[in-house]
Amino acid sequence: MKKFTVIFFFWFAACAAQCQDTKLPIRLAIIGLAHDAVGDFIQRAQSRHDVQLVGIVEPNHELTARYARLFNFNANFFSTNLDELLAKTNAQAPAVFTSTFDHLQVVEICAVHGMDAMLEKPLAVNMEQAHAIAAAAKKGGIQVIVDYETTWYPASQTAYTIVHNQHAIGDVRKIMVCTGNKGPKEAGCSDAFLDWLTDPKLNGGGALIDFGCYGASTITWFMDGQRPGSVFAVTQHIKPDVYPKVEDEATIVLTYPEAQAIIQASWNWPFDRRDMDIYGRTGYVLEPRMDLLRMRQAGTEESELDLPTPSMPNSSSDDISYFTAVIRGEIQPYGMSSLETNLIVTEILDAARESAQTGKRVELSKDPPW
């Protein structure tokens, strides 16, 4: 019986792969080249068979010239707006790498054309824009998802299974998320990226927004979409000569009826950080790296866990697979990527910004403001 099960598993996997190969590739467009993450996305998309890049929308000629050189694109591959691109391609959906402030305008245009959109994190610069994005998506009948690299970490997904599906550490009592780097300028970000990332209007803030959104999305996911009762935040300008317009250090404390969460977002870490600690009533799970998980339960010592490795790309393994599944209607957006989660993320960041400015804890309304 065991031998039959193994044979059936490999037969099923082979059939699934063959079925995947028979699907026509999703025709993806890219809107915006102002975010440095776009280079990695282009490289990954070009190496796949389930998607086809059909064009890029970018009005900045310096940026189009740069990416044309990097990826050997011809001039006709670029358009200055989405209507121009659609006139010469049959694009189905875009991945968006504009400034955060421009997300609203992009989603409104996509909604008119009935095109689902994937936005590089975060969703919006403030709740006003987040509400407008949600309204445009609803009116146009489109899906809007937000891409966080941490969504696809094997350690994060395994931790979620341990905490929620297995309930292996009891009820969650505390979550701590540390995110950031030594600073975008120190890390070598391009001038085009820095121009808007360090602008309080175009980014909504500095480290609080840039890396606070990671913590807010992760915590909201682990808290099953629950909104916090209160938000308290402290921000600092440790490097005002480098980042004169925005904060480079932020700590955010969220309270829930039976739990507390802490987000430490910084442009002052000595190393890149995307780590998380989750403490339950009877144990803990620690995620020091995307591929490392440690766990301790009552009556045991701390141990490292083996993480599963997907045998083939799927909607929980990477952003491109996830987005194509959403476009095809195979899945509904969920977890850290969903619009619902990111409305809460924006609410948290808005409250954190207010708290840092006033020095007071911000109490959130019991009912969501959307």
Coordinates of C-alpha atoms in Angstrom, one line a residue:
M1 CA 0.0 0.0 0.0
K2 CA 2.9 2.4 0.9
K3 CA 4.5 1.6 -2.5
F4 CA 1.2 2.4 -4.3
T5 CA 0.9 5.7 -2.4
V6 CA 4.4 6.8 -3.4
I7 CA 3.8 5.9 -7.1
F8 CA 0.4 7.8 -7.0
F9 CA 2.1 10.8 -5.5
F10 CA 4.7 11.1 -8.3
W11 CA 2.0 10.4 -10.9
F12 CA -0.2 13.2 -9.5
A13 CA 2.8 15.6 -9.3
A14 CA 3.7 14.8 -12.9
C15 CA 0.1 15.3 -14.1
A16 CA -0.1 18.6 -12.2
A17 CA 3.1 19.8 -13.8
Q18 CA 1.9 18.8 -17.3
C19 CA -1.4 20.6 -16.7
Q20 CA 0.5 23.7 -15.6
D21 CA 2.6 23.5 -18.8
T22 CA -0.5 23.4 -21.0
K23 CA -1.8 26.7 -19.7
L24 CA -1.1 29.7 -21.8
P25 CA 1.3 32.1 -20.0
I26 CA -0.2 35.1 -18.2
R27 CA 0.7 38.3 -20.1
L28 CA 2.2 40.6 -17.5
A29 CA 3.0 44.3 -17.8
I30 CA 5.1 46.3 -15.4
I31 CA 4.0 49.8 -14.4
G32 CA 6.8 51.9 -13.0
L33 CA 10.6 51.5 -12.7
A34 CA 11.1 53.8 -9.7
H35 CA 11.4 50.9 -7.2
D36 CA 14.7 49.0 -7.2
A37 CA 12.8 45.7 -6.6
V38 CA 11.7 45.8 -10.2
G39 CA 15.0 44.5 -11.5
D40 CA 14.8 41.3 -9.5
F41 CA 11.1 40.8 -10.6
I42 CA 12.0 41.2 -14.3
Q43 CA 14.8 38.7 -14.0
R44 CA 12.6 36.1 -12.3
A45 CA 9.7 36.7 -14.7
Q46 CA 12.0 36.2 -17.8
S47 CA 13.1 32.8 -16.5
R48 CA 9.6 31.4 -16.2
H49 CA 7.2 29.7 -18.6
D50 CA 3.9 30.6 -16.8
V51 CA 4.2 34.3 -17.5
Q52 CA 5.3 36.5 -20.4
L53 CA 6.4 40.1 -20.0
V54 CA 4.8 42.1 -22.7
G55 CA 5.7 45.7 -21.9
I56 CA 6.7 48.3 -19.4
V57 CA 4.9 51.6 -18.5
E58 CA 7.4 54.3 -17.5
P59 CA 7.4 58.0 -18.5
N60 CA 10.9 58.6 -17.2
H61 CA 13.3 58.3 -20.1
E62 CA 16.4 57.9 -18.0
L63 CA 14.8 54.9 -16.3
T64 CA 13.7 53.3 -19.5
A65 CA 17.1 53.7 -21.0
R66 CA 18.7 52.2 -17.9
Y67 CA 16.5 49.1 -18.0
A68 CA 16.7 48.8 -21.7
R69 CA 20.5 48.4 -21.3
L70 CA 20.2 46.0 -18.4
F71 CA 17.8 43.6 -20.0
N72 CA 18.3 44.3 -23.7
F73 CA 14.7 45.6 -24.3
N74 CA 14.0 47.5 -27.5
A75 CA 12.4 50.9 -27.4
N76 CA 9.0 49.6 -28.4
F77 CA 8.9 47.6 -25.2
F78 CA 8.3 50.8 -23.2
S79 CA 5.2 53.0 -23.1
T80 CA 4.5 56.3 -21.3
N81 CA 1.1 55.2 -20.0
L82 CA -1.1 52.1 -19.7
D83 CA -3.5 53.1 -22.5
E84 CA -0.5 53.3 -24.9
L85 CA 0.8 49.9 -23.8
L86 CA -2.7 48.3 -24.2
A87 CA -2.9 49.7 -27.7
K88 CA 0.0 47.6 -28.8
T89 CA -0.1 44.6 -26.4
N90 CA -2.7 42.3 -24.9
A91 CA -1.5 42.6 -21.3
Q92 CA -3.7 40.9 -18.8
A93 CA -2.4 42.4 -15.5
P94 CA 0.4 44.6 -14.2
A95 CA 3.0 44.3 -11.4
V96 CA 3.4 47.9 -10.0
F97 CA 6.7 49.4 -9.0
T98 CA 5.9 53.1 -8.8
S99 CA 6.2 55.3 -5.7
T100 CA 3.6 54.4 -3.0
F101 CA 1.8 57.7 -3.6
D102 CA 1.2 56.7 -7.2
H103 CA -0.5 53.4 -6.3
L104 CA -4.0 55.0 -6.1
Q105 CA -3.8 56.5 -9.7
V106 CA -2.5 53.2 -11.1
V107 CA -5.3 51.1 -9.4
E108 CA -7.9 53.5 -10.6
I109 CA -6.7 53.1 -14.2
C110 CA -6.4 49.3 -13.8
A111 CA -10.0 49.3 -12.5
V112 CA -11.3 51.0 -15.6
H113 CA -9.6 48.3 -17.7
G114 CA -10.7 45.4 -15.5
M115 CA -7.1 44.4 -14.7
D116 CA -6.0 42.9 -11.4
A117 CA -2.9 44.5 -10.0
M118 CA 0.0 43.5 -7.7
L119 CA 1.5 46.4 -5.8
E120 CA 5.0 46.4 -4.3
K121 CA 4.5 47.0 -0.6
P122 CA 3.0 48.9 1.1
L123 CA -0.5 49.5 -0.1
A124 CA -0.8 53.3 0.4
V125 CA 0.7 56.3 2.0
N126 CA -2.3 56.9 4.2
M127 CA -5.9 55.7 5.0
E128 CA -7.5 58.2 2.6
Q129 CA -5.6 56.7 -0.3
A130 CA -6.2 53.1 1.0
H131 CA -10.0 53.7 1.1
A132 CA -9.9 55.1 -2.4
I133 CA -7.9 52.1 -3.7
A134 CA -10.4 49.7 -2.1
A135 CA -13.3 51.7 -3.6
A136 CA -11.8 51.6 -7.1
A137 CA -11.1 47.9 -6.9
K138 CA -14.7 47.2 -5.8
K139 CA -16.1 49.4 -8.5
G140 CA -13.9 47.8 -11.2
G141 CA -14.4 44.3 -9.9
I142 CA -10.6 43.7 -9.8
Q143 CA -8.3 42.1 -7.3
V144 CA -5.5 44.2 -5.7
I145 CA -2.8 42.4 -3.8
V146 CA 0.3 43.7 -2.1
D147 CA 3.7 42.0 -2.4
Y148 CA 5.9 41.5 0.6
E149 CA 9.0 39.4 0.2
T150 CA 8.4 38.0 3.7
T151 CA 5.1 36.4 2.6
W152 CA 7.1 33.7 0.7
Y153 CA 9.6 32.8 3.5
P154 CA 9.5 29.1 4.2
A155 CA 10.1 29.8 7.9
S156 CA 7.2 32.2 8.1
Q157 CA 4.8 29.8 6.5
T158 CA 5.9 27.0 8.7
A159 CA 5.6 29.1 11.8
Y160 CA 2.0 30.0 10.8
T161 CA 1.2 26.3 10.4
I162 CA 2.6 25.6 13.9
V163 CA 0.9 28.5 15.6
H164 CA -2.5 28.2 13.9
N165 CA -3.1 24.8 12.2
Q166 CA -1.3 22.8 15.0
H167 CA -1.9 25.3 17.8
A168 CA 1.4 23.9 19.1
I169 CA 2.4 26.8 21.4
G170 CA -1.0 27.7 22.8
D171 CA -2.8 31.1 22.4
V172 CA -0.5 33.9 21.1
R173 CA 0.6 36.3 23.8
K174 CA 3.4 38.3 22.2
I175 CA 4.8 38.8 18.7
M176 CA 8.0 40.8 18.0
V177 CA 9.1 41.7 14.5
C178 CA 12.4 43.3 13.6
T179 CA 12.8 44.6 10.1
G180 CA 15.1 47.0 8.2
N181 CA 18.7 47.5 7.2
K182 CA 21.6 50.0 7.6
G183 CA 19.6 52.5 5.5
P184 CA 18.5 52.7 1.9
K185 CA 21.3 55.1 1.0
E186 CA 23.9 53.1 2.8
A187 CA 22.6 49.9 1.2
G188 CA 23.2 51.4 -2.3
C189 CA 19.7 52.1 -3.5
S190 CA 19.4 54.1 -6.7
D191 CA 18.8 57.8 -6.8
A192 CA 15.5 57.3 -8.5
F193 CA 14.4 55.1 -5.6
L194 CA 15.8 57.3 -2.9
D195 CA 14.1 60.4 -4.4
W196 CA 10.7 59.2 -3.4
L197 CA 11.5 56.7 -0.6
T198 CA 12.8 59.6 1.5
D199 CA 10.0 61.9 0.6
P200 CA 7.2 62.1 3.3
K201 CA 4.6 62.8 0.7
L202 CA 5.5 60.1 -1.8
N203 CA 6.4 57.4 0.7
G204 CA 4.2 58.5 3.7
G205 CA 7.3 58.6 5.9
G206 CA 10.6 56.9 6.3
A207 CA 11.6 53.7 8.2
L208 CA 8.2 53.6 9.9
I209 CA 6.5 53.1 6.6
D210 CA 9.2 51.3 4.6
F211 CA 9.8 48.6 7.1
G212 CA 7.0 49.1 9.6
C213 CA 4.6 47.7 7.0
Y214 CA 6.4 44.3 7.1
G215 CA 5.7 44.0 10.8
A216 CA 2.2 45.2 10.6
S217 CA 1.3 42.8 7.8
T218 CA 2.9 39.8 9.5
I219 CA 1.3 40.5 12.9
T220 CA -2.1 41.1 11.3
W221 CA -1.7 37.7 9.5
F222 CA -0.8 35.9 12.7
M223 CA -3.6 37.6 14.6
D224 CA -6.1 36.3 12.1
G225 CA -7.0 39.7 10.7
Q226 CA -7.8 41.2 14.1
R227 CA -7.3 44.9 14.4
P228 CA -5.3 46.1 17.4
G229 CA -7.1 48.1 20.1
S230 CA -4.4 50.7 20.4
V231 CA -1.2 51.8 18.8
F232 CA 1.8 53.6 20.4
A233 CA 4.9 54.6 18.5
V234 CA 8.2 56.4 19.0
T235 CA 10.3 57.6 16.1
Q236 CA 13.7 59.2 15.8
H237 CA 16.0 61.1 13.5
I238 CA 19.3 59.4 14.3
K239 CA 20.8 60.4 10.9
P240 CA 19.2 63.8 10.0
D241 CA 22.1 64.7 7.8
V242 CA 21.4 61.6 5.6
Y243 CA 17.6 61.6 5.9
P244 CA 16.5 65.2 6.7
K245 CA 12.8 64.8 5.8
V246 CA 11.8 61.5 7.3
E247 CA 12.5 59.3 10.4
D248 CA 15.1 56.6 10.3
E249 CA 14.1 54.7 13.5
A250 CA 10.6 53.6 14.7
T251 CA 9.2 51.3 17.4
I252 CA 5.5 50.5 17.4
V253 CA 3.6 48.8 20.1
L254 CA 0.2 47.2 19.3
T255 CA -2.2 45.9 22.0
Y256 CA -4.9 43.2 21.5
P257 CA -7.3 41.9 24.1
E258 CA -5.0 39.0 25.1
A259 CA -1.8 39.8 23.3
Q260 CA 0.8 42.5 22.6
A261 CA 2.9 43.0 19.5
I262 CA 6.1 45.1 18.9
I263 CA 7.4 46.3 15.6
Q264 CA 11.0 47.5 15.4
A265 CA 11.6 49.2 12.0
S266 CA 14.9 50.8 11.4
W267 CA 17.4 52.2 8.9
N268 CA 20.1 51.8 11.5
W269 CA 20.6 48.0 11.9
P270 CA 24.2 46.9 11.3
F271 CA 22.8 44.1 9.1
D272 CA 19.6 43.4 7.1
R273 CA 16.9 42.0 9.3
R274 CA 13.6 40.3 8.7
D275 CA 13.1 38.2 11.9
M276 CA 10.3 37.4 14.2
D277 CA 9.6 35.9 17.6
I278 CA 6.2 34.5 18.5
Y279 CA 5.4 33.6 22.1
G280 CA 2.3 31.5 23.0
R281 CA 0.9 30.5 26.4
T282 CA 2.9 27.2 26.3
G283 CA 5.8 27.7 24.0
Y284 CA 7.5 29.8 21.4
V285 CA 8.6 29.9 17.8
L286 CA 11.6 32.0 16.7
E287 CA 12.4 32.9 13.1
P288 CA 15.9 34.4 12.9
R289 CA 16.1 33.9 9.1
M290 CA 13.8 33.2 6.2
D291 CA 15.1 29.6 6.2
L292 CA 15.6 28.9 9.9
L293 CA 13.0 28.2 12.6
R294 CA 13.5 27.3 16.3
M295 CA 10.8 26.1 18.6
R296 CA 10.3 25.2 22.2
Q297 CA 7.3 23.7 23.9
A298 CA 6.5 23.0 27.6
G299 CA 8.7 20.2 28.9
T300 CA 11.2 20.4 26.0
E301 CA 14.4 22.1 25.0
E302 CA 14.7 24.5 22.1
S303 CA 15.3 22.8 18.7
E304 CA 15.7 23.7 15.1
L305 CA 12.9 22.6 12.7
D306 CA 13.2 21.1 9.2
L307 CA 11.4 23.3 6.7
P308 CA 9.5 21.8 3.7
T309 CA 10.8 22.6 0.3
P310 CA 8.1 22.9 -2.5
S311 CA 8.9 20.5 -5.4
M312 CA 7.5 23.0 -7.9
P313 CA 6.3 26.6 -7.9
N314 CA 2.9 27.1 -6.4
S315 CA 0.7 29.9 -5.2
S316 CA 2.3 29.8 -1.7
S317 CA 5.9 29.6 -2.9
D318 CA 6.5 33.0 -4.7
D319 CA 4.8 36.2 -5.7
I320 CA 4.6 35.4 -9.4
S321 CA 2.9 32.0 -8.9
Y322 CA 0.5 33.6 -6.4
F323 CA -0.4 36.5 -8.8
T324 CA -1.0 34.2 -11.7
A325 CA -3.3 32.1 -9.6
V326 CA -5.2 35.2 -8.6
I327 CA -5.5 36.4 -12.2
R328 CA -6.7 33.0 -13.4
G329 CA -9.3 33.0 -10.6
E330 CA -7.8 29.9 -9.1
I331 CA -7.5 31.5 -5.6
Q332 CA -8.8 34.4 -3.7
P333 CA -6.3 36.7 -2.2
Y334 CA -5.5 35.8 1.4
G335 CA -3.0 36.4 4.2
M336 CA -0.4 39.1 4.0
S337 CA -1.1 39.9 0.4
S338 CA -4.9 40.6 0.7
L339 CA -6.4 44.0 0.4
E340 CA -8.3 43.4 3.7
T341 CA -5.0 42.8 5.6
N342 CA -3.4 45.8 4.0
L343 CA -6.2 48.1 4.9
I344 CA -5.5 47.2 8.6
V345 CA -1.7 47.7 7.9
T346 CA -2.4 51.2 6.7
E347 CA -4.6 51.9 9.7
I348 CA -1.8 50.8 12.0
L349 CA 0.8 52.9 10.2
D350 CA -1.5 55.9 10.2
A351 CA -2.0 55.6 13.9
A352 CA 1.7 55.0 14.5
R353 CA 2.5 58.2 12.7
E354 CA -0.1 60.1 14.7
S355 CA 1.2 58.6 18.0
A356 CA 4.8 59.5 17.2
Q357 CA 3.8 63.1 16.4
T358 CA 1.7 63.6 19.5
G359 CA 3.5 61.3 22.0
K360 CA 0.2 59.7 22.9
R361 CA -1.2 56.2 22.5
V362 CA -3.9 56.1 19.7
E363 CA -7.0 54.1 20.5
L364 CA -8.6 52.6 17.5
S365 CA -12.4 52.4 16.9
K366 CA -14.0 49.1 17.6
D367 CA -15.4 49.1 14.1
P368 CA -13.1 49.3 11.0
P369 CA -13.3 52.7 9.3
W370 CA -14.0 51.2 5.9

